[in-house]
Tab-separated table of C-alpha atoms in Angstrom:
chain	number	residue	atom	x	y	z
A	1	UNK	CA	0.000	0.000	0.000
A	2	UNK	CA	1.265	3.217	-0.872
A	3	UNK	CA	2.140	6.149	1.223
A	4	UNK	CA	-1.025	8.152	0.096
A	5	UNK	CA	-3.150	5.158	0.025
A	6	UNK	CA	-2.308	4.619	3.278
A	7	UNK	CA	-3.319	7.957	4.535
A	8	UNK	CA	-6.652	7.962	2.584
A	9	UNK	CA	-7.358	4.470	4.336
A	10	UNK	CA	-6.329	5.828	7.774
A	11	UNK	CA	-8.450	8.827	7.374
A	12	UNK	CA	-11.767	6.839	5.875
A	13	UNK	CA	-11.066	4.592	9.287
A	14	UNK	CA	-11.454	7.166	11.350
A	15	UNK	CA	-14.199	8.806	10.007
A	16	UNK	CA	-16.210	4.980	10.036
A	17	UNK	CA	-15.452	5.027	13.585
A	18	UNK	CA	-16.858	8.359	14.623
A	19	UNK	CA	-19.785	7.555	12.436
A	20	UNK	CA	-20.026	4.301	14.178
A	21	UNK	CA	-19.878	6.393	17.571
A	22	UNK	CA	-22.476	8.775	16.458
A	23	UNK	CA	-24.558	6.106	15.447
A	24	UNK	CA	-24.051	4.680	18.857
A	25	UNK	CA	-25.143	7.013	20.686
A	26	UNK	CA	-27.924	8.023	18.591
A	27	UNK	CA	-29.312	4.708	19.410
A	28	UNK	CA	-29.395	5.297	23.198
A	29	UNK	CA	-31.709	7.615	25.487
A	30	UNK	CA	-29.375	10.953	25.955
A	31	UNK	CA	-28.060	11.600	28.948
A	32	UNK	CA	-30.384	14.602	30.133
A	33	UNK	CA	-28.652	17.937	31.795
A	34	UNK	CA	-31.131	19.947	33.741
A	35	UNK	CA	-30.690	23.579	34.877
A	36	UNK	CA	-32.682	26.993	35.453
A	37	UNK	CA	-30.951	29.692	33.528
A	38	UNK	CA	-32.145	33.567	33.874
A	39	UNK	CA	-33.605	33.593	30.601
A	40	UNK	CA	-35.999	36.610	31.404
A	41	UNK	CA	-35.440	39.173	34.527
A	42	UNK	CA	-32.758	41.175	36.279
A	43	UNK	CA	-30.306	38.736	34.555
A	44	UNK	CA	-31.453	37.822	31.133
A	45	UNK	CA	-28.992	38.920	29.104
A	46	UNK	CA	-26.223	37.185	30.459
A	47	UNK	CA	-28.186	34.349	31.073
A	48	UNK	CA	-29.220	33.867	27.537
A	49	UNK	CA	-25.129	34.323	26.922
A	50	UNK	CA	-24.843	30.945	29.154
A	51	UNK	CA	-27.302	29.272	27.687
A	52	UNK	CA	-26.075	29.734	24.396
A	53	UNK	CA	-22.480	28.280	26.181
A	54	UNK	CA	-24.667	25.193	27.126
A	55	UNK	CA	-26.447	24.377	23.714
A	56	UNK	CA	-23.142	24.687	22.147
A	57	UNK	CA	-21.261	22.287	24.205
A	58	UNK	CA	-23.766	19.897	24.521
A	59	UNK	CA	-24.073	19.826	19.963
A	60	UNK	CA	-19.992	19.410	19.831
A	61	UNK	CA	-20.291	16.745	22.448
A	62	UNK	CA	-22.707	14.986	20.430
A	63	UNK	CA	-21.071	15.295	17.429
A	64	UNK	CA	-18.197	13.424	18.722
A	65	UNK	CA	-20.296	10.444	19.572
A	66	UNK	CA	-21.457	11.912	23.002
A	67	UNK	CA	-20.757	10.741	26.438
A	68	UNK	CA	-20.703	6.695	27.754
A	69	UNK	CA	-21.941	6.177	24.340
A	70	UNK	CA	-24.825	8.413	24.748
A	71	UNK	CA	-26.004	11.796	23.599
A	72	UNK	CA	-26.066	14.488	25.643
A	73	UNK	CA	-28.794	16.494	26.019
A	74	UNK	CA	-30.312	19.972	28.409
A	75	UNK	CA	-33.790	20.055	29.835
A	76	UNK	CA	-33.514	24.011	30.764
A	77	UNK	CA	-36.134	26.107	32.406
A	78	UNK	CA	-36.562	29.970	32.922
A	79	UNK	CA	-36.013	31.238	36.364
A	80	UNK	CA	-36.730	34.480	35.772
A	81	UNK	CA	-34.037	35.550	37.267
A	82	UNK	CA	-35.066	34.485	40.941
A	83	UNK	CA	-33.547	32.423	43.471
A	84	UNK	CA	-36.976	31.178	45.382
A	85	UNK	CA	-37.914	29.723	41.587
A	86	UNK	CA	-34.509	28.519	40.734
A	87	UNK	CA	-34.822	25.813	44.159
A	88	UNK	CA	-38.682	24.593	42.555
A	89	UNK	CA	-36.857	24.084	39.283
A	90	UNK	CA	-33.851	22.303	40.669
A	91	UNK	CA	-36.370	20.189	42.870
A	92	UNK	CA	-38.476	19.473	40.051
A	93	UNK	CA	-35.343	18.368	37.504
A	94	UNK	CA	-34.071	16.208	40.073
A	95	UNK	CA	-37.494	14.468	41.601
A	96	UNK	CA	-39.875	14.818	38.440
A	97	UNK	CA	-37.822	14.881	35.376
A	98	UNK	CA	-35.049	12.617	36.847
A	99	UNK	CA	-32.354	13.828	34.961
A	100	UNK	CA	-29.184	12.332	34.746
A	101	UNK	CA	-26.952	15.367	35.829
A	102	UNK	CA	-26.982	19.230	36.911
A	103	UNK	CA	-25.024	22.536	35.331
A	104	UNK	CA	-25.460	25.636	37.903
A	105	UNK	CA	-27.602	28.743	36.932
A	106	UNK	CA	-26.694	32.307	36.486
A	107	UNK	CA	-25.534	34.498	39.317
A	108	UNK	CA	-24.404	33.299	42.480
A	109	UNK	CA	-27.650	34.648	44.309
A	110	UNK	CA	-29.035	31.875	42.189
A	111	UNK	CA	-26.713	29.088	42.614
A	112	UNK	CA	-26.511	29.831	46.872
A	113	UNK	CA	-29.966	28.929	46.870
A	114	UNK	CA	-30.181	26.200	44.293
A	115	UNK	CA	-26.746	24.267	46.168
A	116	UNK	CA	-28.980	23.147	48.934
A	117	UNK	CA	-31.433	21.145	46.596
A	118	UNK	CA	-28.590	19.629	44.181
A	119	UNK	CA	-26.605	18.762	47.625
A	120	UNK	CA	-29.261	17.373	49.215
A	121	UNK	CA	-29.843	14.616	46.496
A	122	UNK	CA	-25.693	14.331	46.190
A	123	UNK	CA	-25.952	15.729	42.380
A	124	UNK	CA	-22.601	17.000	41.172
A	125	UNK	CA	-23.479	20.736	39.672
A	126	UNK	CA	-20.327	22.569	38.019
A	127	UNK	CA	-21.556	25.981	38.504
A	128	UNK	CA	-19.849	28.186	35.869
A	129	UNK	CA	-21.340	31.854	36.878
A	130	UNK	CA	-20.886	31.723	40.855
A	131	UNK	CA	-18.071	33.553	41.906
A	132	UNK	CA	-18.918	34.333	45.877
A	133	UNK	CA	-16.276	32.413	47.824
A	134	UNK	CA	-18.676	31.799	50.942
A	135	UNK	CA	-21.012	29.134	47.965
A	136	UNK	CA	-17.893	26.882	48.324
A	137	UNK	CA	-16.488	27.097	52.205
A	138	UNK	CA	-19.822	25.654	53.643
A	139	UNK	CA	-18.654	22.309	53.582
A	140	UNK	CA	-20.834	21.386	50.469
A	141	UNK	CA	-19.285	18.227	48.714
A	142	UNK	CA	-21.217	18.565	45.110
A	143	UNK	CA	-20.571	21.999	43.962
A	144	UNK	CA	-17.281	22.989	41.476
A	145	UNK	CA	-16.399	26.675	40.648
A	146	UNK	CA	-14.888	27.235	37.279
A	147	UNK	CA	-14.339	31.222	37.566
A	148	UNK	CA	-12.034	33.296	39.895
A	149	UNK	CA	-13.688	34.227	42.747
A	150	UNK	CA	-16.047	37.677	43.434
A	151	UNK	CA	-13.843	39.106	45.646
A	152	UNK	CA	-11.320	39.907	43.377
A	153	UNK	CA	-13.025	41.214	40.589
A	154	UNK	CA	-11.923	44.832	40.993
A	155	UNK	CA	-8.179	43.814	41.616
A	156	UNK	CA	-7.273	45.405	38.362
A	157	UNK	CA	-9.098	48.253	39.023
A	158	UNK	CA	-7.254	49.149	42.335
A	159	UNK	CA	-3.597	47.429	41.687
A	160	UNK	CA	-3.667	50.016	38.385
A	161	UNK	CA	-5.122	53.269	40.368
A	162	UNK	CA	-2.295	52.004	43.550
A	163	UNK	CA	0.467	52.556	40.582
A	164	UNK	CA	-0.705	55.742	39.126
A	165	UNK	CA	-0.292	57.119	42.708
A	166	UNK	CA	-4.280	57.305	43.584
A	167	UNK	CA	-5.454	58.045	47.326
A	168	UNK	CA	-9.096	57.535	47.706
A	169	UNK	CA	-12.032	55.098	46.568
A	170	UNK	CA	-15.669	55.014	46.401
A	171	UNK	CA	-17.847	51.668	45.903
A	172	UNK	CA	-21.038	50.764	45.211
A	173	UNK	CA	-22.604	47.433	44.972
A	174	UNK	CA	-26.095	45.839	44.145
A	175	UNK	CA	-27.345	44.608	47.350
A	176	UNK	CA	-27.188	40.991	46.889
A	177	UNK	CA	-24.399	37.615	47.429
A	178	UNK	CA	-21.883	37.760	44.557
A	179	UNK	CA	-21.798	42.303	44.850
A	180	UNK	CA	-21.772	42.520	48.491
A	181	UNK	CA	-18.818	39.865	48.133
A	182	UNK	CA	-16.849	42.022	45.440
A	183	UNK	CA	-17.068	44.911	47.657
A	184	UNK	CA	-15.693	43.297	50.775
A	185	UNK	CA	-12.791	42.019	48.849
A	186	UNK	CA	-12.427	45.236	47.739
A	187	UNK	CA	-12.338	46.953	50.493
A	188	UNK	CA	-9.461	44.550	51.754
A	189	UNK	CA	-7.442	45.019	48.340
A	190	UNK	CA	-7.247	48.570	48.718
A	191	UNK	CA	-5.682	48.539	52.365
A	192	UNK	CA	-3.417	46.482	51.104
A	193	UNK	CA	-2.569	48.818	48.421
A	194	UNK	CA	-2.763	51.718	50.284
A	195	UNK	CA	-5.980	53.048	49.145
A	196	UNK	CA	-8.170	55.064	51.543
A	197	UNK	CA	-11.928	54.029	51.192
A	198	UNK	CA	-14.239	56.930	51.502
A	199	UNK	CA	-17.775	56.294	50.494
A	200	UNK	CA	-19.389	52.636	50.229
A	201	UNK	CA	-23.764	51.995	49.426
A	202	UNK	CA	-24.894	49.702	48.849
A	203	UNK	CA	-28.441	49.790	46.452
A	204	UNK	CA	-31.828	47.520	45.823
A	205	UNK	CA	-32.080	44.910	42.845
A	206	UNK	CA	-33.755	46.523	40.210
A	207	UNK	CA	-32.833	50.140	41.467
A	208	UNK	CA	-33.195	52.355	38.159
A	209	UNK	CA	-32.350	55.851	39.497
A	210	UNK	CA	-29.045	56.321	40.972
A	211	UNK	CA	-29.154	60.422	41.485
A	212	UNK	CA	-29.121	60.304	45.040
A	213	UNK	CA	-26.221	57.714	45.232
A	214	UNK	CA	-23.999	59.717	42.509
A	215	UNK	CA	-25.059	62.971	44.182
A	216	UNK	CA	-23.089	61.694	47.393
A	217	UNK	CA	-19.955	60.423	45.511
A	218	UNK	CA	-19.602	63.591	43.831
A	219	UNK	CA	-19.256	65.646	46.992
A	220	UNK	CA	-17.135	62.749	48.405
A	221	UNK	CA	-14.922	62.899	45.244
A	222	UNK	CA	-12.905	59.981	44.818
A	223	UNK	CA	-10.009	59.237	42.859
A	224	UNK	CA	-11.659	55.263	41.960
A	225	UNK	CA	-14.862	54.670	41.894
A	226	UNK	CA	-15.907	50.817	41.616
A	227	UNK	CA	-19.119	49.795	41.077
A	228	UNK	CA	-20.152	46.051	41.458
A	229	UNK	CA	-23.202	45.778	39.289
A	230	UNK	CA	-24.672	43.498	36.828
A	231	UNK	CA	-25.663	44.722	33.255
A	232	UNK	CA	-28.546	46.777	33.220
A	233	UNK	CA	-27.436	49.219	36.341
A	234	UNK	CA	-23.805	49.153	34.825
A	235	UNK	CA	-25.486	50.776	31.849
A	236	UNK	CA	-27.724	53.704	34.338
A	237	UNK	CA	-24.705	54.047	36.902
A	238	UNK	CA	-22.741	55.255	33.676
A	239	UNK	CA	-25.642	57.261	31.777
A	240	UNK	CA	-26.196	59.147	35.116
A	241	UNK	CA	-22.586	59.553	36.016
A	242	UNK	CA	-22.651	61.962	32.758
A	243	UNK	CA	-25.748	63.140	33.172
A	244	UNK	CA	-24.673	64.698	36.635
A	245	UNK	CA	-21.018	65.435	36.131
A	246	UNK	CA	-19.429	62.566	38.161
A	247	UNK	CA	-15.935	62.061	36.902
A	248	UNK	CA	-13.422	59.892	38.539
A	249	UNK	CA	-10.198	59.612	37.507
A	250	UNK	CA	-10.595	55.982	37.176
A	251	UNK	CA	-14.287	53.954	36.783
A	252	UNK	CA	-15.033	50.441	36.547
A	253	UNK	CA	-17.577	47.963	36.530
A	254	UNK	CA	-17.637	44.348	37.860
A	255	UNK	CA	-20.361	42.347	35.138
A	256	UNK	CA	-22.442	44.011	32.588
A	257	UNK	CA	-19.404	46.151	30.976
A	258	UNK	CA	-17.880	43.195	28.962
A	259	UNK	CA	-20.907	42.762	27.074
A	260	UNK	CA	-21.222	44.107	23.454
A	261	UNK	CA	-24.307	45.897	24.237
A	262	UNK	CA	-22.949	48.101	27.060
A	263	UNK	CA	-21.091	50.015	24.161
A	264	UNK	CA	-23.902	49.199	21.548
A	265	UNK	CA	-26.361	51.546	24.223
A	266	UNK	CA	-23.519	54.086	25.737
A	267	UNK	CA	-21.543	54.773	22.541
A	268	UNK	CA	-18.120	56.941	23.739
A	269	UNK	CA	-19.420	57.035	27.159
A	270	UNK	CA	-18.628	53.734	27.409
A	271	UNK	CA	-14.402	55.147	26.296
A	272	UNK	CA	-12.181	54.816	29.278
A	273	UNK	CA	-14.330	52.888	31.359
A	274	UNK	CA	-13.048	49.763	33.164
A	275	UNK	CA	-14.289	46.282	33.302
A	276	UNK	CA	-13.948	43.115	34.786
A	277	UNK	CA	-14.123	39.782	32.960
A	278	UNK	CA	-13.105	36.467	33.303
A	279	UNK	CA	-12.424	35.870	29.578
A	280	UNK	CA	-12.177	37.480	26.530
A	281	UNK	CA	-11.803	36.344	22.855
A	282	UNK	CA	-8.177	37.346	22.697
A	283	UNK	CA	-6.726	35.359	25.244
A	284	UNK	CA	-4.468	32.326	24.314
A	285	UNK	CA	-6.405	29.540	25.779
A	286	UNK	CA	-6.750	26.209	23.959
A	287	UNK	CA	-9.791	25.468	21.723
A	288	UNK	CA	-10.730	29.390	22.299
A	289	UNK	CA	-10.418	30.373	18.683
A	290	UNK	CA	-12.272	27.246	17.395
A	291	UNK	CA	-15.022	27.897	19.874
A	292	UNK	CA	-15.233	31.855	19.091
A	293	UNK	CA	-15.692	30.456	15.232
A	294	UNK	CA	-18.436	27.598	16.319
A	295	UNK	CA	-20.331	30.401	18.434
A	296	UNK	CA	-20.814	33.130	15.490
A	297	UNK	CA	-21.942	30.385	12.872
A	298	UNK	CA	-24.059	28.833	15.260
A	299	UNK	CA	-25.791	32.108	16.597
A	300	UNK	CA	-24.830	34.772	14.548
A	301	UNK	CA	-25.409	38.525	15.575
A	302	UNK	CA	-25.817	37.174	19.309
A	303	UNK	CA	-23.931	38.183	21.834
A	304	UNK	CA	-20.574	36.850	23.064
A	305	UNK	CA	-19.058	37.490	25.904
A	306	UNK	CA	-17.157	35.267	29.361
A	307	UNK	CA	-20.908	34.082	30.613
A	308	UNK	CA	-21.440	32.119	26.907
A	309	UNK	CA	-17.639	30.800	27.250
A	310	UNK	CA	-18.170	29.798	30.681
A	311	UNK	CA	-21.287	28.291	30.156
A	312	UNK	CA	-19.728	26.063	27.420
A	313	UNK	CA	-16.610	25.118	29.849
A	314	UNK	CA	-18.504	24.365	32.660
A	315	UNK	CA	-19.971	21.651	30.224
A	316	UNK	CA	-17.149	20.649	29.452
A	317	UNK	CA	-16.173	19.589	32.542
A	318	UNK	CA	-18.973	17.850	33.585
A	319	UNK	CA	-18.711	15.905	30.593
A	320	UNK	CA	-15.076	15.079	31.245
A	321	UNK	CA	-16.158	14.342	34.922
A	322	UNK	CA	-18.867	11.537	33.641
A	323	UNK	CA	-16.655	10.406	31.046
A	324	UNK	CA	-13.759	9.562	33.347
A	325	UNK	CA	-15.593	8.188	36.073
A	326	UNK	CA	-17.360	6.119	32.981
A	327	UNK	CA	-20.730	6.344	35.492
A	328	UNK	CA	-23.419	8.657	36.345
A	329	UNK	CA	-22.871	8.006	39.701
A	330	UNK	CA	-22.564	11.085	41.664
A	331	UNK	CA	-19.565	10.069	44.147
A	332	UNK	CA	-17.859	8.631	41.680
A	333	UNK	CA	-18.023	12.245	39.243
A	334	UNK	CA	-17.474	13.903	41.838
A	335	UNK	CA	-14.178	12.233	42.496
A	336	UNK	CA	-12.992	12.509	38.759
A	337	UNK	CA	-13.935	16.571	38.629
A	338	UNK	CA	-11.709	16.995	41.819
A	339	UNK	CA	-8.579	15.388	39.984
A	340	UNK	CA	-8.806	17.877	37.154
A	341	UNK	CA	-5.936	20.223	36.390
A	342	UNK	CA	-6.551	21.236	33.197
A	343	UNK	CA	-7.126	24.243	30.749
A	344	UNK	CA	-10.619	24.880	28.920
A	345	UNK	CA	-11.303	27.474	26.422
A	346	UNK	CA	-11.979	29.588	29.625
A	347	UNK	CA	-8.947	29.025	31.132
A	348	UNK	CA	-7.469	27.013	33.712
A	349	UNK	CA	-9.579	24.450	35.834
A	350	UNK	CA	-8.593	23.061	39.827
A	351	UNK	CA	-10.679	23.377	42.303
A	352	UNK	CA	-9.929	22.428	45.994
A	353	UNK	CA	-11.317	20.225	48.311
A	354	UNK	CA	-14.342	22.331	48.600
A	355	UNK	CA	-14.879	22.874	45.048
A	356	UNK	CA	-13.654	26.707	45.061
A	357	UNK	CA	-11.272	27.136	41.959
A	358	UNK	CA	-7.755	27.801	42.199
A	359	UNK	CA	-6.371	27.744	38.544
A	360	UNK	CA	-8.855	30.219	36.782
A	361	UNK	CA	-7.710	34.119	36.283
A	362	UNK	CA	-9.492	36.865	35.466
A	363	UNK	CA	-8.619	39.958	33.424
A	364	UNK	CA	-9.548	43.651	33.474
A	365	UNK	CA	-9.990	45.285	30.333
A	366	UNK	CA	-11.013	49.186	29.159
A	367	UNK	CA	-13.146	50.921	26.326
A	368	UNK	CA	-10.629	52.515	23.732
A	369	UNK	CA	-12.416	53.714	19.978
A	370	UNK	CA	-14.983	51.272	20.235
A	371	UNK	CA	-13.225	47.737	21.582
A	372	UNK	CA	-12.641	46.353	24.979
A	373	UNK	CA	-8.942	45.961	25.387
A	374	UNK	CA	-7.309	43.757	28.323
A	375	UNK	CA	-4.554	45.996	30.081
A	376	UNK	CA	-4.049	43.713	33.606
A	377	UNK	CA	-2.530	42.200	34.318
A	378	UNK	CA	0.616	43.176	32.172
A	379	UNK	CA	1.759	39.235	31.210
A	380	UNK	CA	-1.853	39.217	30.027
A	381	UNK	CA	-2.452	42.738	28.329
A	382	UNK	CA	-2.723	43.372	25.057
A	383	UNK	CA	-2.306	47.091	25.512
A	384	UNK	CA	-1.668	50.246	27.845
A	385	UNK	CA	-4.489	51.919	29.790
A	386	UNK	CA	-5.033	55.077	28.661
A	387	UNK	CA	-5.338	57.702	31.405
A	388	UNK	CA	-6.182	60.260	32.902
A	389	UNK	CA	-9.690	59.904	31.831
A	390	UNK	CA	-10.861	63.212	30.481
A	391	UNK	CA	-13.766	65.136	31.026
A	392	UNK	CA	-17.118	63.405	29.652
A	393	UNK	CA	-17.551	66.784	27.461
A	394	UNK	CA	-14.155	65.263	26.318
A	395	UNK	CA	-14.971	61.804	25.099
């Protein structure tokens, strides 16, 4: 057999076998995923961005010849953004659909509540969008974080304004888990940098009008102002911080800035403004390109942003979890997920006894002409931060 021959033979062998895989699994009942996602509410947008992460994990995973011989396959509901109707869902996957498995919602609000019912019934649940540190030191056995924890989110923010010689900081948090969380470790960050905190508020989910709040942190005027928020008061903080002439020298948000549509709605108000994310397109991790390419054919004009490629990661290692443990036994995934040290098209994945991730890290980018551009840390940045922010007359 010649050398070519040889090649076309190898090549039509392996293509018989992943057909014969397919065809495999096609044959058996899919293994069924269940999960509440925010697909309306306070947290829709970046819930739909996880759910898209989901549907496109579970497709490639199928198109490989699935998992245990077996397709994969999500039975998702809406939670509407709400904790109280994310624990019926969870109860109702688990006890009335039976599903095989369990990926975490959106938010960590969300997954706090939801961790009691999955733990209860000793259901592994890789929770990709919980970030609050105190989800995973409760002693809990069948949770797994995949992102860098809450509490650092505004490192960036206040390791950059410690080198450009800033004094003071304001923050401002929605009043619930992972925000509250951010702020604390905040707070902590910028003793340890120096930073004098002068103004912290915290505000109601679903506040709109932010006058009052602003009114106070102009008159305090702060060198740093960090707000953690989620995406539709990241969008009013900044509209009203124009409207009413508040101007620090450096502003950023936690979640809700990284998204496409923050700039699509602010235009150059969104220039110079800081964000938090724990992934962007541009970062070197492996399969990250390939995914980037499957997401824009697959839902094209949609948005793309960390919560879509954590979504599909988190997948990913639940799959990996059942397929190593070669059982849908809970223990025995559960034992596989904790051996992982690996690196997803998110990043890098270890999490602790406790399930609280140790490998991930997260980046903070800024608005320049138009694109988000990572600049910390420095062995991750792709450019310089451009300061001092002008005037918003200016931008």
């Amino acid at each position: 057999m010649t050398r070519p021959t040889k090649r076309l033979f190898a090549g039509t062998v392996a293509l018989a076998l992943l057909a014969a895989l397919v065809g495999a699994a096609a044959a058996q009942n899919p293994i069924r995923i269940g999960a509440s996602l925010s697909l309306t509410g306070t947290y829709s947008a970046l819930g739909q961005n996880q759910n898209r992460g989901y549907q496109l994990c579970a497709k490639h995973v199928n198109a490989k010849g699935g998992v245990l011989g077996r397709k994969v396959e999500f039975v998702l509901y809406d939670d509407q953004s709400q904790p109280a109707t994310g624990v019926r869902l969870y109860e109702k996957l688990i006890t009335e659909d039976k599903v095989d498995a369990v990926m975490g919602p959106y938010s960590s609000a969300i997954t706090e509540a939801v961790a009691n019912v999955t733990e209860k019934y000793k259901m592994p649940m890789v929770a990709p969008m919980a970030s609050t540190t105190s989800i995973f030191k409760k002693g809990r056995k069948f949770i797994f974080m995949v992102q860098s924890a809450a509490e650092v989110y505004l490192e960036g923010l206040i390791d950059m304004a410690a080198k450009r010689g800033l004094k003071t900081v304001a923050l401002v948090n929605e009043d619930t888990l992972f925000p509250k969380a951010t702020i604390q470790g905040t707070i902590e960050l910028a003793k340890q940098k120096g930073l004098q905190v002068v103004f912290v508020e915290g505000y109601p989910k679903g506040n709109t009008d932010f006058s009052a709040l602003l009114t106070k942190i102009r008159a305090a005027n702060p060198d740093v102002l960090g707000a953690a928020t989620y995406f539709d008061d990241a969008v009013a903080i900044t509209r009203q911080m124009k409207e009413l002439n508040v101007n620090p020298k450096l502003y950023g948000v936690t979640v809700g800035g990284d998204l496409p549509k923050f700039y699509e709605l602010l235009g150059k108000n969104s220039e110079f403004v800081y964000g938090a994310t724990q992934w962007e397109a541009e970062l070197p991790y492996p399969g990250s390109k390939e995914f980037i390419t499957s997401y824009k054919k697959e839902f094209p004009g949609a948005d793309l942003s960390y919560h879509s490629a954590g979504g599909y990661a988190g997948c990913q290692v639940l799959v990996e979890g059942i397929r190593r443990a070669g059982s849908l036994d809970g223990e025995k995934i559960r034992a596989e997920i904790l051996k992982m040290d690996t690196t997803t098209v998110y990043g890098g994945f270890k999490v602790d006894d406790g399930g609280f991730q140790i490998s991930h890290k997260m980046v903070t980018f800024q608005w320049q002409d138009g694109k988000k551009v990572i600049v910390w840390p420095d062995e991750l940045a792709e450019g310089k931060a451009r300061f001092p922010t002008p005037a918003w007359s200016e931008r």
